[in-house]
XYZ file of C-alpha atoms in Angstrom:
555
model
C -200.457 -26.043 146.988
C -197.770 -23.728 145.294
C -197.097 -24.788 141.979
C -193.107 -24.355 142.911
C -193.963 -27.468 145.553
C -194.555 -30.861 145.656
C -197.028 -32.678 147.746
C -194.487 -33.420 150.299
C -193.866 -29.512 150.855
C -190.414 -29.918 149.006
C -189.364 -27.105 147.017
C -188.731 -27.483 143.392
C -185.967 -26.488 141.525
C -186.298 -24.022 137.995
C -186.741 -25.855 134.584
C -185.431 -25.600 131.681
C -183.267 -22.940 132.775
C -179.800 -24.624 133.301
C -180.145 -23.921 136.864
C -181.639 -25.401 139.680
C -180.181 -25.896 143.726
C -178.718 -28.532 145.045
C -181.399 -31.490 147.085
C -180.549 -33.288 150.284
C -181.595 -36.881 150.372
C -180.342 -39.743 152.526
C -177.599 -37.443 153.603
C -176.200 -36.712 149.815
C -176.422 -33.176 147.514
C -177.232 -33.511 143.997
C -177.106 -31.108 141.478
C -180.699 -30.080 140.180
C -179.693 -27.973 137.071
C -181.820 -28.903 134.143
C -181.455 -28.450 130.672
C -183.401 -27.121 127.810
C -186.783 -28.476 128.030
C -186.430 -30.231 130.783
C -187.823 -29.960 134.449
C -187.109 -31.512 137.726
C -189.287 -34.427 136.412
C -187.932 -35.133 133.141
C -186.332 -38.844 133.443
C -182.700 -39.185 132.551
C -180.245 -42.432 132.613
C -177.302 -42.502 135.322
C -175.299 -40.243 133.012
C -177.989 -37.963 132.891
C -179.426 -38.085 129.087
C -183.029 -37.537 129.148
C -184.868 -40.826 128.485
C -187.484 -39.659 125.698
C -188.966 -42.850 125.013
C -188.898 -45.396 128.174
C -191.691 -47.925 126.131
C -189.500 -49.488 123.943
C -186.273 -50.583 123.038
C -184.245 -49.491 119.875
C -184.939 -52.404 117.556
C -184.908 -53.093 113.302
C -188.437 -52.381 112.921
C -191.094 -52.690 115.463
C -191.145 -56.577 115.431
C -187.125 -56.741 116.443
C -184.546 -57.757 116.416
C -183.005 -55.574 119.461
C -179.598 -54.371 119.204
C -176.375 -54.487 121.702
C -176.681 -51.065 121.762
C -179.136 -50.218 123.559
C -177.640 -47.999 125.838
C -180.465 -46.984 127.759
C -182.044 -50.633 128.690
C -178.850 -51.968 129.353
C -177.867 -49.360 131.340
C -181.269 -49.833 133.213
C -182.042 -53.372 133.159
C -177.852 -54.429 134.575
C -178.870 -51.964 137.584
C -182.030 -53.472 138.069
C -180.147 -57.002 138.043
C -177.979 -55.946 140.807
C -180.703 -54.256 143.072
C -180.349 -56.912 145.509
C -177.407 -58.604 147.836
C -177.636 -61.635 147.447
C -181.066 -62.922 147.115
C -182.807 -62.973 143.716
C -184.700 -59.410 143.099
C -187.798 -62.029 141.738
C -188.069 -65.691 141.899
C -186.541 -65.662 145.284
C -188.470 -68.137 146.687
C -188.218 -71.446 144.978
C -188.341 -75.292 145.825
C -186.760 -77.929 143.156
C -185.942 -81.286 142.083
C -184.134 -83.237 139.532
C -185.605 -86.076 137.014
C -185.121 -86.931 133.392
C -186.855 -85.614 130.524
C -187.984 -88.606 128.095
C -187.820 -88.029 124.260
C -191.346 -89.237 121.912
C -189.203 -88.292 118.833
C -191.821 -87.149 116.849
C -193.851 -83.870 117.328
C -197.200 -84.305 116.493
C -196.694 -87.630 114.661
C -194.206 -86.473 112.121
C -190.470 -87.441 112.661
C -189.153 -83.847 114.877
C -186.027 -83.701 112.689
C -188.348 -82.127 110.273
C -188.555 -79.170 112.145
C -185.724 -79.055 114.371
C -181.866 -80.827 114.174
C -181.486 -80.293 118.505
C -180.271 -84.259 119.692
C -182.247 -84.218 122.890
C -185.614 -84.838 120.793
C -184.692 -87.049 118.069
C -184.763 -90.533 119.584
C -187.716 -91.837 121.212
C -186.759 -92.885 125.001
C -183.860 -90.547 124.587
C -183.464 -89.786 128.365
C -182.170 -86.383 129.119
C -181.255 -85.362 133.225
C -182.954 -82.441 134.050
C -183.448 -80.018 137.209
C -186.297 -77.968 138.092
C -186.753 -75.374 139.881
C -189.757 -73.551 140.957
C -190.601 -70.394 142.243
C -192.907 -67.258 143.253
C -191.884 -64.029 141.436
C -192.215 -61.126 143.426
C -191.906 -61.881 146.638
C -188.504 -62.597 148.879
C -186.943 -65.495 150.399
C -189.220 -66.793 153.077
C -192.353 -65.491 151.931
C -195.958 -67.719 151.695
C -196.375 -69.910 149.027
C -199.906 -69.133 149.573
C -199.242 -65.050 147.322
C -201.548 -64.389 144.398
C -198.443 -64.162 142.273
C -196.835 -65.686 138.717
C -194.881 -69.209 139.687
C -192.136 -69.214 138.200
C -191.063 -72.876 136.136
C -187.612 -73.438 135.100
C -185.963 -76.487 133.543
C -182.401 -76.990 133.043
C -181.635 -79.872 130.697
C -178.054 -81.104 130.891
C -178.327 -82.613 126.813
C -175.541 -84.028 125.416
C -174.509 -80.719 123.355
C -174.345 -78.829 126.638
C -176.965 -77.217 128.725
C -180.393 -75.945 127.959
C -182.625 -73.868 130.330
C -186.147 -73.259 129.212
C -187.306 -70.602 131.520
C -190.617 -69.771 131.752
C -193.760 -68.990 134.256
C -196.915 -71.051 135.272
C -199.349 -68.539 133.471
C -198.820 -68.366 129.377
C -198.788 -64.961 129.267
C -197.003 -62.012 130.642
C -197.357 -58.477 131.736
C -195.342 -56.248 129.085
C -194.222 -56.804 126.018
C -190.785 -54.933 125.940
C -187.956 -55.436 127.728
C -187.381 -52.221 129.140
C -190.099 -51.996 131.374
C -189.258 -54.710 133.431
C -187.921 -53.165 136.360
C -190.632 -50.654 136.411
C -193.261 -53.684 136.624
C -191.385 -54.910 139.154
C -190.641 -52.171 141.282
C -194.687 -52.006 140.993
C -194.761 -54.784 142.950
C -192.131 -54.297 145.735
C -192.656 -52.316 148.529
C -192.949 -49.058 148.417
C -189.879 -47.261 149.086
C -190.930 -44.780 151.820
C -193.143 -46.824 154.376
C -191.870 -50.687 152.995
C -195.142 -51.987 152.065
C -196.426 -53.085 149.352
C -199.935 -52.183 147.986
C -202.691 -52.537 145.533
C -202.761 -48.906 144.184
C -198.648 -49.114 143.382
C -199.307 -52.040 140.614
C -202.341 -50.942 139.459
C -200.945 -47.507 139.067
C -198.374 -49.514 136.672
C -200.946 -52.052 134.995
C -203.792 -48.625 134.480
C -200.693 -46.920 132.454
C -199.660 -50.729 130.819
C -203.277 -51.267 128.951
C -201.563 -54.674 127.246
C -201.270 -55.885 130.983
C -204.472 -56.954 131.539
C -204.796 -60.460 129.959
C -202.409 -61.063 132.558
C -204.839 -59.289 134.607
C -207.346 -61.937 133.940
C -205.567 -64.517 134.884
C -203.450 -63.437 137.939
C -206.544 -61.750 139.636
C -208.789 -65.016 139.027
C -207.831 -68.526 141.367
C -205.202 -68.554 138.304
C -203.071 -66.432 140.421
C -202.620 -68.883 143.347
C -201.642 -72.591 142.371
C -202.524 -75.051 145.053
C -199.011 -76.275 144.449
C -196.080 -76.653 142.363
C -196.868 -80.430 141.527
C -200.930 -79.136 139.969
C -199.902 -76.054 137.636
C -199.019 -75.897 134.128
C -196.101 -74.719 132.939
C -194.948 -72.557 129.765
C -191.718 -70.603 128.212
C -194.293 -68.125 127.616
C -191.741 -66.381 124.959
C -191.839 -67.400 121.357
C -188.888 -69.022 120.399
C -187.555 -70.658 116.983
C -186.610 -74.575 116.136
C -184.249 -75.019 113.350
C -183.639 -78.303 110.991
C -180.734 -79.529 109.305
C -180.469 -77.542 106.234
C -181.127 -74.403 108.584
C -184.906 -73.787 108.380
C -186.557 -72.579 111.327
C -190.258 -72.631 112.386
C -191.603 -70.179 115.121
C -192.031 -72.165 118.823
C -194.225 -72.166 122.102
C -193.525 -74.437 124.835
C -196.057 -75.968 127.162
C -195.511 -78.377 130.240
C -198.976 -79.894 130.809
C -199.274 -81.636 134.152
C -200.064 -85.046 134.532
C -201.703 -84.856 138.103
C -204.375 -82.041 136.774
C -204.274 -78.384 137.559
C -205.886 -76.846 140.785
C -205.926 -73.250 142.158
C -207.003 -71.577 145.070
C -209.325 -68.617 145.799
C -208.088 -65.728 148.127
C -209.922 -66.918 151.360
C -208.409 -70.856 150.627
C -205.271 -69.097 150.554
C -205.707 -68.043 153.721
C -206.921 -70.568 155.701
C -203.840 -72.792 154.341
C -201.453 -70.179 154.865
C -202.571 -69.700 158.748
C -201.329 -73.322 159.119
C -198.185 -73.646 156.805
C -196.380 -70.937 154.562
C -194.224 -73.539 153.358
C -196.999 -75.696 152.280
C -196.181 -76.006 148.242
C -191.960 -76.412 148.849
C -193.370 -79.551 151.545
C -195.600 -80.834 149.125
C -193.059 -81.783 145.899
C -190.910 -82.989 149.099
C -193.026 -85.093 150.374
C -194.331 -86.944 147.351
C -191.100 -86.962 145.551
C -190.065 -88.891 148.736
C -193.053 -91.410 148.622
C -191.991 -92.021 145.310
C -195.332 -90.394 143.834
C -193.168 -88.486 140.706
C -195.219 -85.943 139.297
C -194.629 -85.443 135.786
C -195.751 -83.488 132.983
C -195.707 -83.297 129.040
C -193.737 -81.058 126.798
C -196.177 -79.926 124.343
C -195.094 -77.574 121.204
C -197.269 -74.955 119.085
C -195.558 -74.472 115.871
C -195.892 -71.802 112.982
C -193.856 -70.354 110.131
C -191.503 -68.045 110.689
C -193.517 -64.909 109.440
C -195.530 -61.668 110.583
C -198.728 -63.558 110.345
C -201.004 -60.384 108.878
C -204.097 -63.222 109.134
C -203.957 -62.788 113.143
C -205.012 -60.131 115.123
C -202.127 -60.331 117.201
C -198.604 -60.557 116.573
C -197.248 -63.919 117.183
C -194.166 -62.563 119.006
C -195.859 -60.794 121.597
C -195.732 -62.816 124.974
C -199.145 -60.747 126.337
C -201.037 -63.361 123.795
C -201.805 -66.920 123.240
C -202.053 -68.753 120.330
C -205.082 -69.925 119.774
C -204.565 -73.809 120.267
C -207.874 -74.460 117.139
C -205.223 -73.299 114.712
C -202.285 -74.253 116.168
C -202.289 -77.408 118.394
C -200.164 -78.359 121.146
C -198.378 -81.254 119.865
C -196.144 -83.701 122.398
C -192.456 -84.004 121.975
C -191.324 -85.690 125.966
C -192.384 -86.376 129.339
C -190.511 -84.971 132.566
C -190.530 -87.213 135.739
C -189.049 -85.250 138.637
C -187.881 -88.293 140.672
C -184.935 -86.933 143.227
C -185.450 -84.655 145.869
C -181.746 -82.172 146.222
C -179.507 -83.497 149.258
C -178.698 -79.591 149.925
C -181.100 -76.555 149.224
C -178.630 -73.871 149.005
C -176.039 -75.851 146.833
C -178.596 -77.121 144.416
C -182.030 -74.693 144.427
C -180.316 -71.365 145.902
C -177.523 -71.849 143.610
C -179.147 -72.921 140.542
C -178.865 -70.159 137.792
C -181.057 -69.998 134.589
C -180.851 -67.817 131.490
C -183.191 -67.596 128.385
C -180.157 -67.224 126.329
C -178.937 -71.144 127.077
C -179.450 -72.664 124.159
C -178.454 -75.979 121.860
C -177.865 -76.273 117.954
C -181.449 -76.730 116.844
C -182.710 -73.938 118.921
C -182.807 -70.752 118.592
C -184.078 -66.961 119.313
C -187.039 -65.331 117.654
C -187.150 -61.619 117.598
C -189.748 -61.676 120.859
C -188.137 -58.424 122.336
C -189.068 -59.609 125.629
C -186.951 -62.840 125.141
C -183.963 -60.521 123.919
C -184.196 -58.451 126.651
C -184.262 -61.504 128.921
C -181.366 -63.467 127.265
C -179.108 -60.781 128.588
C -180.789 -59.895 131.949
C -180.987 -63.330 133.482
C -177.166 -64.486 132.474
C -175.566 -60.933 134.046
C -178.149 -61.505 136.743
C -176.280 -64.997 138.003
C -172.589 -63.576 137.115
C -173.172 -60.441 139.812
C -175.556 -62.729 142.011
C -173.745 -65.998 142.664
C -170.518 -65.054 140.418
C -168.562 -65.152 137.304
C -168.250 -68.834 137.966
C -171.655 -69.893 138.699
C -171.094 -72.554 135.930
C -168.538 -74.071 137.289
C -171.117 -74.899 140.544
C -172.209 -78.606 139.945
C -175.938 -77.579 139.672
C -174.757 -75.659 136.483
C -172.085 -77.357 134.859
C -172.682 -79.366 132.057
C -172.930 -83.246 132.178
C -169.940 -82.848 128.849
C -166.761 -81.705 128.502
C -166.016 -78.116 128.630
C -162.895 -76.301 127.543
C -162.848 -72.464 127.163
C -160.313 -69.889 127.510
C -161.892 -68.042 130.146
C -160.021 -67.288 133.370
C -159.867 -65.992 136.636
C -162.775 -64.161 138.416
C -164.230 -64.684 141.897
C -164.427 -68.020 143.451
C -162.320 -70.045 140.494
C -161.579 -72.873 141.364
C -160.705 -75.024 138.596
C -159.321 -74.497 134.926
C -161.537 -74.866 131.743
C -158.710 -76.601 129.841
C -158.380 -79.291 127.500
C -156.463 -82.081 128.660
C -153.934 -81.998 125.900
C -154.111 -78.086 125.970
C -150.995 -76.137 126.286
C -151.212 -74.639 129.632
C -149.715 -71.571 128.550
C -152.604 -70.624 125.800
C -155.210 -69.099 126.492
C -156.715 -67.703 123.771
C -158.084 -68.689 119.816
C -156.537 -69.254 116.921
C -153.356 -70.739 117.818
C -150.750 -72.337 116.235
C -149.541 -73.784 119.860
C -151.743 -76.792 120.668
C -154.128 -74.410 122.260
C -157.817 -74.942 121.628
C -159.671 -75.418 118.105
C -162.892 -74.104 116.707
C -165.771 -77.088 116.837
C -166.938 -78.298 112.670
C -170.375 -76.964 112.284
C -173.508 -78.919 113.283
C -175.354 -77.357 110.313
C -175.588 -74.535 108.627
C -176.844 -71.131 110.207
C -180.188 -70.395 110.237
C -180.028 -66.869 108.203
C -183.486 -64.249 109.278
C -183.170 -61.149 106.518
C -183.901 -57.826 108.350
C -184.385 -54.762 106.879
C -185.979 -51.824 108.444
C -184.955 -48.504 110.209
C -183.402 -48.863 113.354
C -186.720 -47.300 115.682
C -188.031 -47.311 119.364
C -192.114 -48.526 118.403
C -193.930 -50.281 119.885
C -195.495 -53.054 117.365
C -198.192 -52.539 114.861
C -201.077 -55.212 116.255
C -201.556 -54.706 120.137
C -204.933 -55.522 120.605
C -205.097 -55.210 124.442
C -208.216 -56.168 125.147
C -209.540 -58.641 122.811
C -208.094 -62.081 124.761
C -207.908 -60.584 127.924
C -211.929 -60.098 127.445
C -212.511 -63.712 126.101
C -210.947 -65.076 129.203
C -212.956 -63.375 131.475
C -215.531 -64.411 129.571
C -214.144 -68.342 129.801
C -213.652 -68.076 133.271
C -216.071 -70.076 135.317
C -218.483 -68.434 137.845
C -216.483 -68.525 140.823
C -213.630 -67.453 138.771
C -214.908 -64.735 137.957
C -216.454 -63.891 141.208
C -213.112 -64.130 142.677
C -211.659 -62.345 140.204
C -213.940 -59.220 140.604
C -213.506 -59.265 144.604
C -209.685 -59.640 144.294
C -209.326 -56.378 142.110
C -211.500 -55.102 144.339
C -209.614 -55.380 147.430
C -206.668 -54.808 145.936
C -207.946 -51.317 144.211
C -210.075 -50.395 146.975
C -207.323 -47.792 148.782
C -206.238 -46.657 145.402
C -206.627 -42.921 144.419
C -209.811 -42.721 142.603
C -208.202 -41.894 138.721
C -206.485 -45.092 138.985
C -209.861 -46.936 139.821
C -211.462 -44.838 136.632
C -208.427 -46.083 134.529
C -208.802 -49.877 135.630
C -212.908 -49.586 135.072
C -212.239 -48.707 131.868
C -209.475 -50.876 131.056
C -211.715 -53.641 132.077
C -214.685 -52.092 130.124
C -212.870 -52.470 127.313
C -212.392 -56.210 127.963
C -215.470 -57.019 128.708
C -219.219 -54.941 129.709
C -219.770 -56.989 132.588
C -216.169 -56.788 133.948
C -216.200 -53.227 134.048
C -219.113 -53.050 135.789
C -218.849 -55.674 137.892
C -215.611 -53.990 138.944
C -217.656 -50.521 139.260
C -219.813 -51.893 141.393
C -217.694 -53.656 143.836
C -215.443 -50.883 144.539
C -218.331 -48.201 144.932
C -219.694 -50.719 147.680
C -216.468 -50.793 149.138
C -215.704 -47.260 149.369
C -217.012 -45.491 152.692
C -219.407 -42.107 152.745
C -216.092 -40.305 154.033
C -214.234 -41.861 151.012
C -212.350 -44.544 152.844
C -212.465 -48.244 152.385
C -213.953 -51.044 154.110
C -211.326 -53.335 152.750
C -207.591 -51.697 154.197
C -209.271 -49.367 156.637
C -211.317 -52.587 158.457
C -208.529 -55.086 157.725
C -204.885 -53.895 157.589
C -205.676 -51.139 159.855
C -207.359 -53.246 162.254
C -204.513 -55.791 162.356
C -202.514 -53.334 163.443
C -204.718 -52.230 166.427
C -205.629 -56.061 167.276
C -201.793 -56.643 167.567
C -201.551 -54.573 170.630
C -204.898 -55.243 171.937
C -205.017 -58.859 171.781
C -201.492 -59.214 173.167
C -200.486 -60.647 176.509
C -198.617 -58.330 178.899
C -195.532 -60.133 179.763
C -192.785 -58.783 183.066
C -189.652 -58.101 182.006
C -186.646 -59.762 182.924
């Protein structure tokens, strides 16, 4: 193949010449000049800068904070947000419910306003209405519930100081670390965009490229990666978050919804055999027992440490691709949630239901995880372009409190924010007018001190491999067996340096997982190359279709 050629026969333009001809694509020119240092591959944004660093966002130090401007994520992760009309571009298949989250007031056995001033926890039997929704994550609307995929576990509480959403996954951990490569993970796992399927090789191109991926790996590969249901899986906000006390002190939080009817997975060929018979098996399930009255529940559990860098750890505590290890810092109990109301409407209530990391009360607050800051924005412009710049105004979302803001207008309005004292004809703050006033503080501030250059890095303590190897390692027999013949078969039609990449990755990990993995895809790989795994199965469905079909007349 001519180096002026790609492997579809396309011609490429010069580089780094400032010229370059013009491309037809889905009926469209584009201009192909490229500038100094650049070729035909060099990424750019929309406005055509050349992205030199796409790892990491522009934050105060490699730990964070993130700054507003970030041009390039935002730029990136509001079109990713809006790559879909109108269904959710992840989480799009969900079931829900609403119930009431019950208040120990204490965390751990010492009185919670000693670590945090938020109301909803301070009382014990403090009831607080919640809703619930949960989901799979890459998948669309009507897909099986039976997917080896992240659920996803989102609570809104409607507390008395307005609404809080604590939105998180089943699994504790996730696949990246920064922000900005969220749509790329994703687009991993969506079809691919020439043939519309979607297959093993295009995430583990992603996760062999993404080393800090695979203790997510571990888990999502295992039975971990298919609950039996939504009722049997734990839940967690898998970010590290921050609680805050009365004279503005803040500790560093995890938050962990243990379930009170025990956890189960499935392996792959469980999956199956369910999924043959119902798709819709895990929405039908919290349905049906909600409706016999069986509530499931589960505990809010916290891990708490100080609000430092933690040099003693091997890991940095704001990095969501770890766990804290639970010997040194314990989950402690703070509530129970009952889920004890099935929704009278799925579209109104579960469709309709919009989260964001960034709802939050006085007592709780963001730590520099530059996941969670990537998310707080992401989710919230998600619901504004996917249901509206009203959503809140939707029952599902509105506060159970009084509201009054100056915000107006916008799609689908149908009611005024407004006081009912407030002159009509004021809309905006300070005012002298009887329009409306600033709230007395609930406390002071809680104050972080930052100083650092403003950098893209990524942070100074990644250790990929070191938990994603002891859970392989904790893994039970089966687990692991299933693990090993679900990367398999999911890396089995891969190009062979992405196989090398994820043999060593798992190397790494662990001896045995590496060469279990070596083993199992060298037994799966044909004498001509092929595999027994796509070639047998997904090629073979397609032949059986038309074989073991009925000829029909027409009419």
């Amino acid at each position: 193949m001519s180096q002026d050629q790609n492997q579809n026969g396309a011609a490429q333009p010069a580089s780094g010449d400032g010229t370059g001809t013009a491309v037809t694509g889905a009926g469209t020119s584009q201009d192909q000049r490229t500038a100094s240092g650049e070729n035909a591959q060099t990424l750019t944004t929309r406005q055509g800068h050349p992205v030199s660093n796409n790892q990491n966002l522009r934050t105060v130090g490699n730990r964070g904070p993130a700054t507003l401007e970030n041009y390039q994520f935002i730029e990136k992760i509001s079109h990713f947000d809006r790559e879909r009309i109108p269904e959710r571009v992840v989480h799009a298949r969900g079931a829900g419910a609403h119930g009431v989250f019950e208040a120990y007031g204490t965390v751990g056995g010492e009185p919670i306003e000693k670590y945090t001033r938020a109301k909803l926890f301070n009382t014990k039997g403090k009831q607080t209405p919640v809703f619930v929704r949960f989901s799979t994550v890459g998948h669309g609307g009507h897909s099986p519930e039976t997917l080896r995929d992240p659920r996803g576990f989102a609570v809104k509480f409607y507390t008395e100081d307005g609404n809080w959403d604590l939105v998180g996954n089943n699994l504790k951990v996730f696949f990246i670390r920064d922000a900005i490569k969220f749509p790329d993970l994703i687009h991993s796992q969506k079809p691919d965009p020439v043939f519309n399927r979607q297959t093993g090789q295009r995430i583990f191109d992603f996760i062999a490229n993404t080393p800090e991926a695979m203790h997510m790996v571990s888990f999502l590969f295992s039975p971990w990666g298919i609950p039996a249901n939504y009722r049997q899986m734990q839940g967690s906000g898998v970010n590290t978050y921050k609680w805050v006390n009365a004279q503005g002190e803040a500790v560093l939080v995890k938050y962990h919804w243990e379930p009170q009817q025990g956890i189960k997975n499935l392996t792959a060929p469980e999956a199956e055999a369910i999924q043959a018979k119902n798709f819709n098996h895990a929405t039908q399930d919290l349905f049906d027992n909600i409706k016999k009255g069986n509530f499931p529940k589960w505990e809010l559990c916290v891990q708490i440490m100080s609000d430092d860098e933690h040099p003693e750890l091997d890991f940095d505590p704001l990095d969501d691709t770890k766990i804290w290890p639970e010997d040194q810092f314990p989950f402690l109990p703070v509530g129970m949630m009952t889920l004890n109301k099935n929704p009278e409407n799925y579209f109104a209530e579960v469709e309709q239901a919009a989260f964001g990391t960034g709802v939050l009360v006085d007592g709780l607050d963001f730590s520099d995880d530059k996941m969670l800051q990537g998310r707080t924005f992401s989710y919230s412009d998600t619901q504004r372009y996917r249901v509206g710049p009203n959503y809140l105004q939707l029952p599902i979302n509105a506060p159970k409190k009084h509201v009054a803001t100056n915000q107006r207008d916008g799609q689908m309005t149908y009611h005024v924010d407004a006081a009912p004292s407030q002159n009509p004809h004021v809309n905006y703050e300070p005012s002298s007018l009887n329009g409306l006033k600033e709230s007395p503080s609930q406390g002071p501030d809680h104050q972080p001190m930052y100083t650092g250059r403003l950098i893209r890095q990524t942070i100074d303590r990644t250790n990929n491999f070191g938990q994603a190897g002891d859970r392989y390692r904790k893994h039970e027999d089966w687990e692991r067996d299933d693990l090993i013949n679900n990367m398999v078969g999911a890396l089995a039609d891969a190009e062979k340096v992405i196989q090398d990449k994820m043999i060593e990755l798992c190397t790494n990990c662990d001896a045995d997982w590496g060469r279990r993995l070596a083993e199992g895809l060298k037994a799966a790989t044909n004498a001509d190359g092929g595999n027994q795994y796509n070639d047998q199965q997904a090629g073979q469905a397609v032949q059986q279709a038309e074989e073991m079909a009925h000829d029909a007349k027409p009419y």
